[in-house]
């Protein structure tokens, strides 16, 4: 089993390498690098979200198949929301522990398909000085993880857009907006 | 089975796949970015080197191993401590050269290549070449110039994966001119 530190080292090197290769001076180049990193994270997230065979399968949130069969009394939207929230909680707990050895620090929602996941000491930002010094660099270190979240959600049946924002290192927020098909 | 127990197992499984999956995504991306396998191999080696020069600090801090007195001790530490700590495997050490400056690490299974198959048009790709760079970079930081290269690869149909390590020379600390 690969040690957790290896992933962090690899991620840092990936950011450096892909930045060097894909960026050109203009803003268009930056976008390209970020989307390359996001795309890689997406593929990894998709694979991580795959339901594994065996006795542990029941621990995974069931892949959402819309529309869910409505129960006799609860309105359909409430049930779908509860399952959706379960998936988000899974990301905040199980996925985050697996990838970053800690749980997400807070999860908020507007109950209308937007979730904000906040990590107060995001491991991929920890190595950089706290505060505002590296604010400009931060997006590079968040792109892969945004893709990771979007990929895991995708495998679990939820289409989403994931963006990240940093007000002050190492705290960051991931915004998940569910896309209704 | 309690949800708590399931949660722990799930996280562990995802954790062990994370590096392998991320590495796979990286190699795939590099194959898109560079035109030929040789360039990808070089890039993997260079990235591995950059990782190795930082990984050695993490290793020394966590493993408590003392200074190695010769290349044989170094080989032991690499196989039994470093590989175990970072990849969860213990390669065997074989094929020492008579001069004691070359040996092979034999990996029965290589975690980087779980579920990986090399497509036909990438026959010269050294998929796990990052490892060679890591070894080279890490050892350079402890004053050893070495060469590491794959001589057998299960991805290419060999029975085992074999990394050949060769000691080139000791790197002396360079003092600025005029100082003793």
XYZ file of C-alpha atoms in Angstrom:
361
model
C 0.000 0.000 0.000
C 1.540 3.291 -1.050
C 2.366 5.706 1.726
C 0.280 8.870 1.852
C 3.351 11.094 1.584
C 4.032 9.672 -1.879
C 0.804 11.109 -3.228
C 1.664 14.560 -1.892
C 5.168 14.464 -3.357
C 3.802 13.257 -6.684
C 1.088 15.912 -6.724
C 3.558 18.733 -6.071
C 5.805 17.488 -8.855
C 2.871 17.094 -11.227
C 1.804 20.678 -10.646
C 5.357 21.881 -11.341
C 5.783 19.751 -14.456
C 2.408 20.397 -16.035
C 2.679 24.086 -15.280
C 6.023 24.266 -17.015
C 4.819 22.320 -19.999
C 1.396 23.740 -20.617
C 1.628 27.349 -19.624
C 2.385 30.172 -21.966
C 2.648 33.766 -20.792
C -0.961 34.613 -21.605
C -3.953 33.853 -19.394
C -5.081 31.225 -21.901
C -2.077 29.100 -21.010
C -2.917 29.168 -17.355
C -6.403 27.902 -18.013
C -5.016 25.049 -20.079
C -2.738 23.852 -17.274
C -5.506 24.060 -14.711
C -7.891 22.101 -16.902
C -5.241 19.453 -17.572
C -4.739 19.007 -13.834
C -8.494 19.019 -13.258
C -8.959 16.388 -15.938
C -6.400 14.114 -14.320
C -8.082 14.523 -10.960
C -11.400 13.712 -12.590
C -10.152 10.361 -13.927
C -8.662 9.441 -10.569
C -11.837 10.506 -8.752
C -13.954 8.439 -11.117
C -11.896 5.351 -10.384
C -11.898 5.988 -6.642
C -15.680 6.281 -6.717
C -16.082 2.835 -8.246
C -18.087 0.577 -5.993
C -15.746 -2.195 -4.894
C -16.887 -5.815 -4.857
C -17.137 -7.762 -1.636
C -18.556 -7.301 1.822
C -17.651 -3.643 2.078
C -19.813 -2.720 -0.896
C -22.766 -1.962 1.332
C -20.823 0.847 3.030
C -20.743 2.846 -0.162
C -23.547 5.265 -0.909
C -25.721 3.730 -3.559
C -25.237 5.142 -7.008
C -28.085 7.591 -7.433
C -30.471 6.555 -10.153
C -32.844 9.364 -10.891
C -35.701 9.559 -10.324
C -35.624 7.579 -7.078
C -38.781 5.645 -6.312
C -40.896 7.991 -4.159
C -41.946 6.722 -0.725
C -45.609 6.985 0.291
C -45.353 10.186 2.331
C -42.171 12.194 1.673
C -42.060 14.508 -1.349
C -39.656 13.371 -4.071
C -37.333 16.365 -3.767
C -36.687 15.729 -0.078
C -35.676 12.114 -0.661
C -33.377 13.000 -3.518
C -31.804 15.719 -1.397
C -31.176 13.317 1.477
C -29.383 10.836 -0.800
C -27.438 13.657 -2.409
C -26.417 14.891 1.035
C -25.278 11.357 1.919
C -22.992 11.379 -1.076
C -21.537 14.744 -0.095
C -21.002 13.514 3.447
C -19.230 10.475 2.049
C -16.884 12.777 0.153
C -16.247 14.868 3.249
C -15.543 11.881 5.439
C -14.465 8.698 3.668
C -12.945 10.145 0.518
C -11.186 12.992 2.294
C -9.745 10.619 4.928
C -8.538 8.267 2.219
C -6.844 10.998 0.243
C -5.806 13.500 2.931
C -5.906 11.546 6.210
C -8.403 13.978 7.678
C -12.056 14.838 7.363
C -13.392 17.967 5.740
C -13.879 20.604 8.409
C -17.299 21.837 7.382
C -20.055 21.169 4.888
C -22.739 23.713 4.159
C -25.567 23.780 1.654
C -28.247 26.107 0.454
C -30.580 23.108 0.056
C -30.819 23.972 -3.615
C -27.975 21.965 -5.064
C -25.001 24.054 -3.957
C -22.595 22.727 -1.344
C -19.568 24.410 0.170
C -16.911 22.119 1.608
C -14.353 23.861 3.767
C -10.960 22.522 4.772
C -9.209 24.713 7.333
C -5.805 23.210 6.774
C -5.748 21.683 3.330
C -2.746 19.329 3.183
C -1.722 20.328 -0.329
C -1.464 23.968 0.778
C 0.108 23.329 4.168
C 3.673 23.328 2.903
C 3.333 26.891 1.688
C 3.489 29.842 4.033
C 0.192 30.590 5.719
C -1.693 33.750 4.847
C -1.667 35.642 1.612
C 1.869 35.243 0.284
C 1.076 32.381 -2.086
C -2.510 33.241 -2.896
C -1.751 33.447 -6.606
C -0.156 30.011 -6.635
C -2.954 28.321 -4.742
C -5.267 27.522 -7.702
C -2.619 25.237 -9.232
C -2.675 23.150 -6.079
C -6.436 22.867 -6.007
C -7.225 21.947 -9.610
C -6.465 18.245 -9.286
C -8.581 17.971 -6.141
C -11.528 19.757 -7.763
C -11.395 17.167 -10.517
C -11.123 14.409 -7.926
C -14.346 15.531 -6.275
C -16.124 15.953 -9.617
C -14.975 12.501 -10.751
C -16.065 10.723 -7.585
C -19.456 12.468 -7.775
C -19.764 11.437 -11.394
C -19.256 7.762 -10.597
C -21.776 8.040 -7.795
C -24.342 9.341 -10.262
C -24.101 13.084 -9.690
C -23.132 15.552 -12.384
C -21.508 18.637 -10.922
C -19.265 21.617 -11.324
C -16.540 21.941 -8.718
C -14.511 25.060 -8.116
C -12.200 26.043 -5.291
C -11.371 29.314 -3.642
C -8.767 30.395 -1.123
C -9.077 33.491 1.004
C -6.070 32.754 3.141
C -3.777 29.717 3.100
C -4.138 26.957 4.168
C -7.909 27.299 4.419
C -9.803 26.587 1.222
C -13.365 26.055 0.114
C -14.607 23.688 -2.557
C -17.874 24.685 -4.125
C -19.947 21.871 -5.595
C -22.877 22.872 -7.779
C -25.111 19.977 -8.773
C -26.068 20.045 -12.430
C -29.642 19.007 -13.004
C -29.940 17.027 -16.230
C -20.927 -4.960 10.396
C -20.913 -1.460 11.837
C -20.714 1.490 9.525
C -17.606 2.623 11.371
C -15.687 -0.513 10.442
C -16.803 -0.303 6.838
C -15.747 3.312 6.612
C -12.209 2.476 7.757
C -11.829 -0.326 5.227
C -13.149 1.818 2.410
C -10.763 4.645 3.135
C -7.855 2.259 3.314
C -8.645 0.720 -0.018
C -9.062 4.083 -1.698
C -5.844 5.259 -0.097
C -3.855 2.362 -1.504
C -5.230 2.948 -4.979
C -4.754 6.685 -4.922
C -1.060 6.757 -5.743
C -1.343 4.076 -8.409
C -4.265 5.843 -10.065
C -2.619 9.258 -9.895
C 0.609 7.864 -11.307
C -1.333 6.265 -14.141
C -3.064 9.543 -14.931
C 0.333 11.254 -14.976
C 1.907 8.760 -17.381
C -1.145 8.999 -19.638
C -0.858 12.791 -19.679
C 2.874 12.714 -20.389
C 2.287 10.372 -23.323
C -0.066 12.986 -24.718
C 2.342 15.851 -24.065
C 5.492 14.271 -25.491
C 5.845 12.775 -28.907
C 7.908 9.727 -28.158
C 8.470 7.215 -25.377
C 12.079 8.267 -24.851
C 10.993 11.780 -23.918
C 8.369 10.450 -21.530
C 10.998 8.214 -19.920
C 13.305 11.199 -19.472
C 10.518 13.280 -18.003
C 9.561 10.553 -15.537
C 13.195 10.244 -14.496
C 13.506 13.989 -14.010
C 10.280 14.199 -12.008
C 11.390 11.235 -9.945
C 14.697 12.962 -9.258
C 12.900 16.077 -8.025
C 10.749 13.948 -5.767
C 13.740 11.944 -4.520
C 15.715 14.973 -3.345
C 12.817 15.915 -1.072
C 11.684 12.419 -0.175
C 15.036 11.628 1.435
C 14.368 14.165 4.198
C 10.986 12.625 4.908
C 12.617 9.191 4.918
C 15.455 10.121 7.258
C 13.060 11.850 9.636
C 10.699 8.900 9.835
C 12.981 5.914 9.626
C 15.742 6.645 12.135
C 18.366 4.851 10.084
C 21.934 5.930 10.679
C 24.601 6.615 8.098
C 25.314 3.673 5.788
C 28.935 2.582 5.768
C 28.972 0.870 2.415
C 26.877 0.103 -0.627
C 25.674 -3.190 0.839
C 24.162 -1.423 3.813
C 22.628 1.084 1.453
C 21.043 -1.725 -0.542
C 19.554 -3.214 2.621
C 18.098 0.093 3.729
C 16.612 0.771 0.303
C 14.950 -2.619 0.037
C 13.945 -3.335 3.623
C 13.162 0.118 4.959
C 12.493 2.583 2.153
C 10.516 0.415 -0.246
C 8.581 -1.028 2.684
C 7.766 2.396 4.080
C 6.671 4.015 0.852
C 5.346 1.227 -1.322
C 4.584 -1.509 1.178
C 6.794 -4.049 -0.595
C 10.221 -5.513 0.176
C 12.211 -6.219 -2.988
C 14.937 -8.823 -2.759
C 18.570 -7.922 -3.356
C 20.491 -10.111 -5.779
C 23.221 -10.246 -8.410
C 25.978 -8.376 -6.637
C 28.881 -7.539 -8.901
C 32.291 -8.921 -7.774
C 33.435 -5.373 -6.937
C 30.340 -4.814 -4.792
C 29.330 -1.731 -6.732
C 26.262 -3.076 -8.517
C 23.193 -4.992 -7.386
C 19.653 -5.743 -8.478
C 16.377 -5.076 -6.736
C 13.828 -7.722 -7.652
C 10.205 -6.674 -7.268
C 7.811 -9.635 -7.339
C 4.974 -7.209 -7.767
C 5.107 -3.535 -8.531
C 2.248 -1.510 -7.002
C 2.570 1.166 -9.677
C 1.404 -1.204 -12.375
C -1.751 -2.620 -10.792
C -4.352 -2.896 -13.551
C -1.977 -1.331 -16.093
C -1.391 -2.682 -19.569
C 1.013 -1.104 -22.001
C -0.662 -0.367 -25.319
C 1.172 -1.682 -28.402
C 2.418 1.659 -29.620
C 4.348 2.335 -26.403
C 6.784 -0.541 -26.386
C 9.764 1.630 -25.376
C 7.959 3.272 -22.488
C 9.537 2.566 -19.122
C 6.310 2.960 -17.217
C 7.767 3.020 -13.702
C 10.796 5.133 -14.570
C 9.833 7.613 -11.863
C 11.256 5.098 -9.362
C 14.707 5.274 -10.935
C 14.707 9.046 -10.658
C 13.573 8.885 -7.029
C 16.413 6.503 -6.132
C 18.976 8.639 -7.958
C 17.769 11.897 -6.383
C 17.470 10.549 -2.872
C 20.900 8.937 -2.884
C 22.518 12.045 -4.322
C 21.346 13.920 -1.231
C 23.300 11.469 0.909
C 26.437 11.901 -1.139
C 26.094 8.940 -3.474
C 26.054 9.254 -7.248
C 24.267 6.182 -8.595
C 22.665 4.928 -11.750
C 19.323 3.130 -11.541
C 17.669 1.457 -14.488
C 15.033 -1.153 -15.220
C 16.400 -4.339 -16.749
C 13.246 -6.434 -16.432
C 9.640 -5.286 -16.387
C 6.497 -7.356 -15.801
C 4.640 -4.880 -17.993
C 6.786 -6.066 -20.879
C 6.178 -9.715 -20.221
C 9.095 -10.455 -17.909
C 8.457 -12.648 -14.902
C 9.643 -10.057 -12.406
C 10.544 -6.406 -12.311
C 14.267 -5.813 -11.839
C 16.004 -2.511 -11.113
C 19.785 -2.529 -11.515
C 21.597 -0.122 -9.163
C 25.172 0.927 -9.868
C 27.384 2.960 -7.568
C 29.252 5.582 -9.588
C 31.115 7.598 -6.987
C 30.933 9.318 -3.657
C 29.951 12.978 -3.899
C 32.326 15.020 -1.789
C 30.955 18.138 -0.169
C 32.261 21.069 -2.181
C 33.767 23.700 0.043
C 33.991 27.214 -1.383
C 37.476 28.009 -2.673
C 39.805 29.339 -0.020
C 38.004 27.747 2.915
C 39.154 24.637 4.723
